[in-house]
Every structure is written in C-alpha cells, then in structure tokens.
Amino acid sequence: MDVRNGMGLRPLGTSAAEFEQDLLSNLYYRRGTTVESASTQDAYETLALTVRDRLAERRVRTAAAHYAANPRWVYYLSAEYLLGKQLEQNMLYSGTDRIARIAMKQLGLDPDEVEGLDVEPGLGNGGLGRLAACLLDAMATLDIPAVGYGIRYDLGIFKQTFKNGAQVEKPDDWSYQGNPWEFPAPDDRQTVFFYGHTERDANGKTCWIPGEVVLGEPSHMLVPGHGTDTVNIVRLWRARGSESSFDLSRFSAGQYAEAVDEAVHAENISKVLYPDDSTESGRELRLKQQYFLVSCSLRDIIRRFRLRNTDWSEFPKKTVIQLNDTHPTLAIPELMRLLVDEEGLNWDLAWTIVRQTFAYTCHTLLPEALETWSVPMFERLLPRHLEIIYTINEHFLAEVREAFPGDVDRVRRMSLIQEEPDRRVRMANLAVVGTQAVNGVAELHSELLASTTLRDFAELWPAKFHNVTNGISPRRFIKIANPTLSSLISEGLGGDEWINDLDRLAGLEALADDESFRSRWRAVKQANKVRLGLGDPESLTDVMIKRFHEYKRQQLKLLHIITMYHRIKANPGQAYVPRTVLFAGKAAPAYHAAKHVIRLINAVAAVIDADPAVSPYLKVVFPPNYNVTLGSLIIPAADLSEQISMAGKEASGTGNMKLALNGALTIGTLDGANIEIRDKVGADNFFLFGLDTPAATALKNNGYRARDHYDRDPELRHALDSILDGKFLGIGREVGESLLNWDEYLTLADYRSYVDAQDQVDAAWQDTDQWTRKSILNTARSGFFSADRTVRDYAAGIWHVNPVKVGR
Ligand code: T68
C-alpha cells in the first residue's frame, strides 16, 4: 500500500511537467535558490534529489513489506563497493530518464552538463568491489530482502595520473561537494571498542575493558531493483570520535592539535580505502577498519532481528551473512563474543548459531593474498577476539585429530594460528571453520580451491564447498553503458525483456546470419568507438582493462605490441591490420613491478606515436584513472578482449564477461571464467592460447627457465632486447630483466602461442562478415553471465532465501 495515502501526501507525478515542478520546488526549498541564480552544482543536486524522491516512496513500501514478511535476510558484508555513478542508474530504475531531460530543457538547463557532475563513489579496488555492487543490484531486481554493509571511506581509490608516463596517485575526495544519494542515519550509530584487556567476574563471565571507544555512524544509499518496486539499501559506516574525544581543556590551553588528537585518531579509521589489490598491507589500521565494519554491522543486524524476533535460536533462520572474502571474517569471533559475553548463551549453542549464519566467498588462489595478522598486533587490538579464536581453534583441532588420527602435519596446516616463522592468525582458515558454505567464483577456481589452497578443509568437509560463478549487472554493463546496442537488441528481439532475463539474448543467434542486422551491429560498434574518442573507428580496438598485476600479464600484451612494431619496421610496405590497443588500470601504489610496466607501456606508446612508418597501423592509448565510469565507455567500443592471465591465477574475472556481452571477442587463456565463456560462446568464437593450469604447474615444478624461450625465439629475443637496450626512451629495463631472469608468471613460455593467436585474430578481422557474426554470437550466448543468475545460484545453493514481493 502507498503509505503516503494514509499520510495525506500527494504521489509524485510521472509527467515531464510534474517533474519540472518538483525540480523547481527542490531547487527552492532544498537548495534555497532559483533557476535564474542556480549554479550547475545546484541544478545537479536538485535533479538528484528529485530522482531520489521517486525512489524513496518505493523504499518506504519495501521496508513495510519486509517488516510484514519477517523474512530470511541476506546481509552482504564487504569492505569494498564500486557502485558506479548513481544518477543515470536511478533515472532508469525510477523511469524518469526521459521526463527528467525534458524538464531540464524546459528550465533552460543542459542535461548533459548537469548530469556530468555526478561523481562515482570509488569505494573499492577492482573486481571484488564491483562484484559486490552487481550482486546488490541483482538481489534488489530479484526481490531478495538484503542489506549491503560497508565502510564509507572519505577518500576512495586514488585518482591515477601520469607524470612522464609514470603513475602518480592523487587523493579521491569523492564527496567533497556532498553526496545527494546518501541518507544519514545518526540515530543508528554504534559504539565500537578497541585495545584494552579482558577480565573475568566471579561467575566466570568475561568482560572486555576497552582502551579506545569509537562511534560508527551509518548512512545508506538506495539500491533499487530494475523492473520491480523493491528498493534495498547499502549501509556504510563512518568513524567518529565520541563526545569525550574532544579535549576542551587542552583547546582552552591553546593546544589545538592535541585537543582533537583523539577524534582525529578515531576518524582515521574510515579515512581512506586501502589501495591494495591482493597484497596484504600488514597495517594495524586495516585490521581496525575490518573490525569497525564488522562490529557496527553485526550490532545493526541484531537490532534489525530484534524488531520482529526474540528467540536467538531463530537467528540463523532469519539471517544469512555473506562474507565477501576474508576482510569481514572478524564477524565470526565478534558474533561469538556478543552471544557468549553479552547475551549469556553457552559456547556450544552460540557456535551452532554462528556456523549456521555465515557463508564465505573466496576471491583468490594466490597464497600471498590470503590474509594473516600477526598475533601480538591482533592481541593488542582485539584481546577478547584472540581468546575466542583460540577456543574455536581448540575445538576445531580436536575435530581434525579425530578425523585424521596421527596426522600432525595436517593439524599444523589447518590450525587457525600459524606458528612458524612467526605467529599469525589465518583469516581464511577462520572463515572456512566458522561458516556453513564456502564458495569460489568460477568453476576452475572452485575446483582449485578444493584441490589446492583449501584442500585440507575440503577433505574434512566436502559438502561445504560450492561454486558460484560470478556475474555482472546487465542493467549497468549493457543497458546503461551501451544504449545504442541495447536498442538494436530490443528491436531484434521484439522487446526489452532480455534486460531482466538475459538468456533471451539467445534469440539473437538467428540474426547473426542476417546481413542487414550485421551491418547495423557494426555501425553501433563504430559509433561507440567514436563516442570513446579513439581515432579510426575502422581499426581493431584491442582492450586490456583491469588492475595491473604481474599475474594478469600486461607485460605479455606489451611484448606482442613490440613484436608488431618490429614487424612493421622491418616491412614497412606491407598491409597490416590497423589496431588501436587500449590499456587502462591502476597499480597499487607500492607495487613497483606493476608501476614499471605502466611506465613502459606509456613509453612504447610514445615511441610508436612518433614513428610515421608505424603509427598508421598501430596506436597504443592509455587513458588514466580507470574506474566504473571509464570502463562503461570503453567496453562498448571493444572488438577484442584481452584475458591473458597465467592459467590458475585469475579467480574468475568479470571484465571478461562485460566485454563478451558487448560483442568483443576474447583472446584468452584457460583461466577463471574464461573457460566458461569459451564453453558458452563456442571455441570458434574465442581465441585460445597458452598453457593450461596442469601444464603451467608442471613447468614451474620442473624448473622453468625463461631464458630458454628467449634463446629459441628470435622475435621474442628482439622484443626483449629492445626493452633491455633501452629502445623505449630508456624505460623498462626492470621489466625486461625480471622477465628474462625470473618470469614468475610464465610470460615467455606463453609468448609464441599468444603471438600466433594474435595472428589468427588479424586473419579473422579481415573477414568482416564472419567477425561480426562472431561478435553477435558472443552477445547472444553471454546470458549465463548475468548477475541475476549468480544471485539465483547463491539463493538456491547457499542462502536458501525467497523473494518478497513489494505490494502496490
Ligand atoms: C578479484 N579480486 C579477482 N581483490 O582477482 C577476480 N584483494 O578474478 C574476480 O573476478 C573478482 O575478485 C570478483 O570475484 C579482487 O578484486 C581485491 O580487490 C582485493 C582487495 C583488497 C585485498 C585483496
């Protein structure tokens, strides 16, 4: 029921004229200005509020429906969210995109200029953070009662700039102008403890006496579903000093810095997102962030539980908490602490509840990316949690000893505490022990998890291990990102139901053989290249967009570019397939090897650009500051998708799915979700190369020598020599030397196979009709990679939740 009826509130209109009225009203009452004197920022904020108001009503109804249903909830805990810009999405979901633009024009405002002020909240690093956003979108679209919990970092992922081709990081003060999408909820603030010590009272009850107290203040953003009235929320916590943290006496004594010391210290917790990708920073502040997120969120979850329930035994029936990697794993000992110390439950009952409540998604295989925390630091910061972890470990290791009598080595490997070379808490082990389900993010990844990284655990509890292949939001990554292709698809399929039912794209298969459809498909791709601002729309647009990491092998792509360069130099007269190679992505600020690769790419780009014999055929571009917004512009323009990680290293990848969905053909290894993409789109429509996981593992185990490949392959030698000889502005020797002398990720071993596959790409490109057919088939067969399917898999296999329909 529309709550507003009972409140005597007028429903918001759906016409452009009514929208215009509401714009004027919001401009006047919320911004305190008029059309004549409004700045573009005023106009933007007003537009955002006017759109937001139209979702607020759905939000109220959603909350009412959820309250009435008292359903089983999904709580998604993630240290990162890459939500992307909100305005365009919220206009689409509220059905106001058309009327908003008409209304703005009526008021003499330039819609593009106004919408251009929308800022992307960059509260994540890469795939893991974007996955969280795609899953929230799909949960709302599928009417699943869900709340996302995260941290409201003041500074998001750094802004990347280049200085002399090298990455330079700038802070990202994303909400400097405010954030109109956010609803602050200071009433729901929570208190978080750190440091201190534990004491036991006469009854043996444990009490934690904290050394620092910090407040967590929540605000939420709306997470609307598409084609439904459900509007869920993502609740983000910001750290605040408590009232007593401001030292008035010091201030009065003129000690201004000291007066705010404690408050600043507290607020630093949510100051900045750690820009690490797969490497543990080891900083205490990061552990503090993790506990801050977990402590605030769990108390909020319990507060919500109590709105409708009283009995703790109901808790796991009403609650499933999904841990997005190990970052929120402290939720396991924290819930134990709340149940045992604060609620007085006995240990066994509490442990049963905890285990039934949690599920854990693992996003990596790299052993160096598995989080561990030094015991002394952990003990100082979270003394009670360490005791709890020790007790969990005692019980758990007893279980292991019983299942595998005499297997001391296994006990040592599985322990929640690493003993050598130093004592550390192993978060992945804790996450497996404290949950009812563990999943990898693509078929291969889940198999490798169970057979390598988490093998001991899979042997103990085989039924606990699941696969849920990642997916992407079709709303954001085709409907919004690629409007022209979306229109063509809707026309071809006779409707736009495919946006919420992506398997329907299969209907495009028949059109792949239709000459006129193919030529329109091509025209869309070309228009998207023009929109992106790349030179020649006829050239093959070859894109590698992702975080910079050695295992992802941007350096392999670079060796191929240098090889093309040498071939053109050696035979300038010949005809070559013109290519525009586009790189985009950030390197962690402390990851020097990755930053050297960035610098070398920019140097190679400059050398090629300055060479008139080569530049007509080859262009390398590297726009800075890759983010969701830039990705949404690049992906629709891509012809070729580079997914060239060393087999067995990329857990899944999701950019690979976005590119295939938008009609790019993949050149890739048998890694992560590439395998499933190839299975779906067909081997003929995918360029496969390189060693598979068993072959790569065997090669590494049998003493890999990169130099053998260098010695044997003249083209490879030429490419590497040119780097080592400083032919590219003297940049990149570190890259060359690391490849030649070590090559951790088998770049040289895969070089020949990769370059040959690229030659096949060139040959295929020359048959325009065939290429377009393959492109259409890639889109037609990508339905599986919808995040809606991913969420259905979680719902059926792990969460066991049902949708709740929001009534009118
Ligand atoms: C990515 N992981 C995987 N990690 O690399 C990718 N790590 O294969 C997968 O598709 C994606 O997760 C979604 O499952 C990450 O993005 C991080 O960003 C990260 C951040 C902090 C610490 C460790």
mmCIF file of C-alpha atoms in Angstrom, residues 476-477 480-483 525 527-534 541 543 545 582 626-638:
data_model
loop_
_atom_site.group_PDB
_atom_site.id
_atom_site.type_symbol
_atom_site.label_atom_id
_atom_site.label_comp_id
_atom_site.label_asym_id
_atom_site.label_seq_id
_atom_site.Cartn_x
_atom_site.Cartn_y
_atom_site.Cartn_z
ATOM 1 C CA ARG A 476 24.750 -1.309 -15.846
ATOM 2 C CA PHE A 477 27.001 -3.048 -18.318
ATOM 3 C CA ILE A 480 23.161 1.870 -19.470
ATOM 4 C CA ALA A 481 26.697 1.557 -20.835
ATOM 5 C CA ASN A 482 25.677 0.690 -24.370
ATOM 6 C CA PRO A 483 22.318 2.329 -25.139
ATOM 7 C CA LYS A 525 30.322 -0.678 -32.570
ATOM 8 C CA ALA A 527 29.668 4.731 -33.172
ATOM 9 C CA ASN A 528 30.797 3.559 -29.736
ATOM 10 C CA LYS A 529 34.417 3.935 -30.817
ATOM 11 C CA VAL A 530 33.696 7.472 -31.962
ATOM 12 C CA ARG A 531 31.982 8.185 -28.634
ATOM 13 C CA LEU A 532 35.078 6.971 -26.826
ATOM 14 C CA GLY A 533 37.144 9.325 -28.928
ATOM 15 C CA LEU A 534 39.514 6.814 -30.462
ATOM 16 C CA THR A 541 40.060 -1.951 -30.909
ATOM 17 C CA VAL A 543 41.460 -3.637 -24.962
ATOM 18 C CA ILE A 545 41.309 -3.091 -18.827
ATOM 19 C CA LEU A 582 43.909 0.386 -25.233
ATOM 20 C CA TYR A 626 40.271 3.512 -14.941
ATOM 21 C CA ASN A 627 37.034 3.252 -12.985
ATOM 22 C CA VAL A 628 33.457 2.067 -13.493
ATOM 23 C CA THR A 629 32.644 5.205 -15.488
ATOM 24 C CA LEU A 630 35.578 4.887 -17.871
ATOM 25 C CA GLY A 631 35.011 1.144 -18.206
ATOM 26 C CA SER A 632 31.417 1.781 -19.229
ATOM 27 C CA LEU A 633 32.705 3.929 -22.078
ATOM 28 C CA ILE A 634 35.469 1.572 -23.224
ATOM 29 C CA ILE A 635 33.649 -1.753 -23.050
ATOM 30 C CA PRO A 636 31.014 -0.966 -25.722
ATOM 31 C CA ALA A 637 33.778 0.115 -28.131
ATOM 32 C CA ALA A 638 35.931 -3.008 -27.827
#
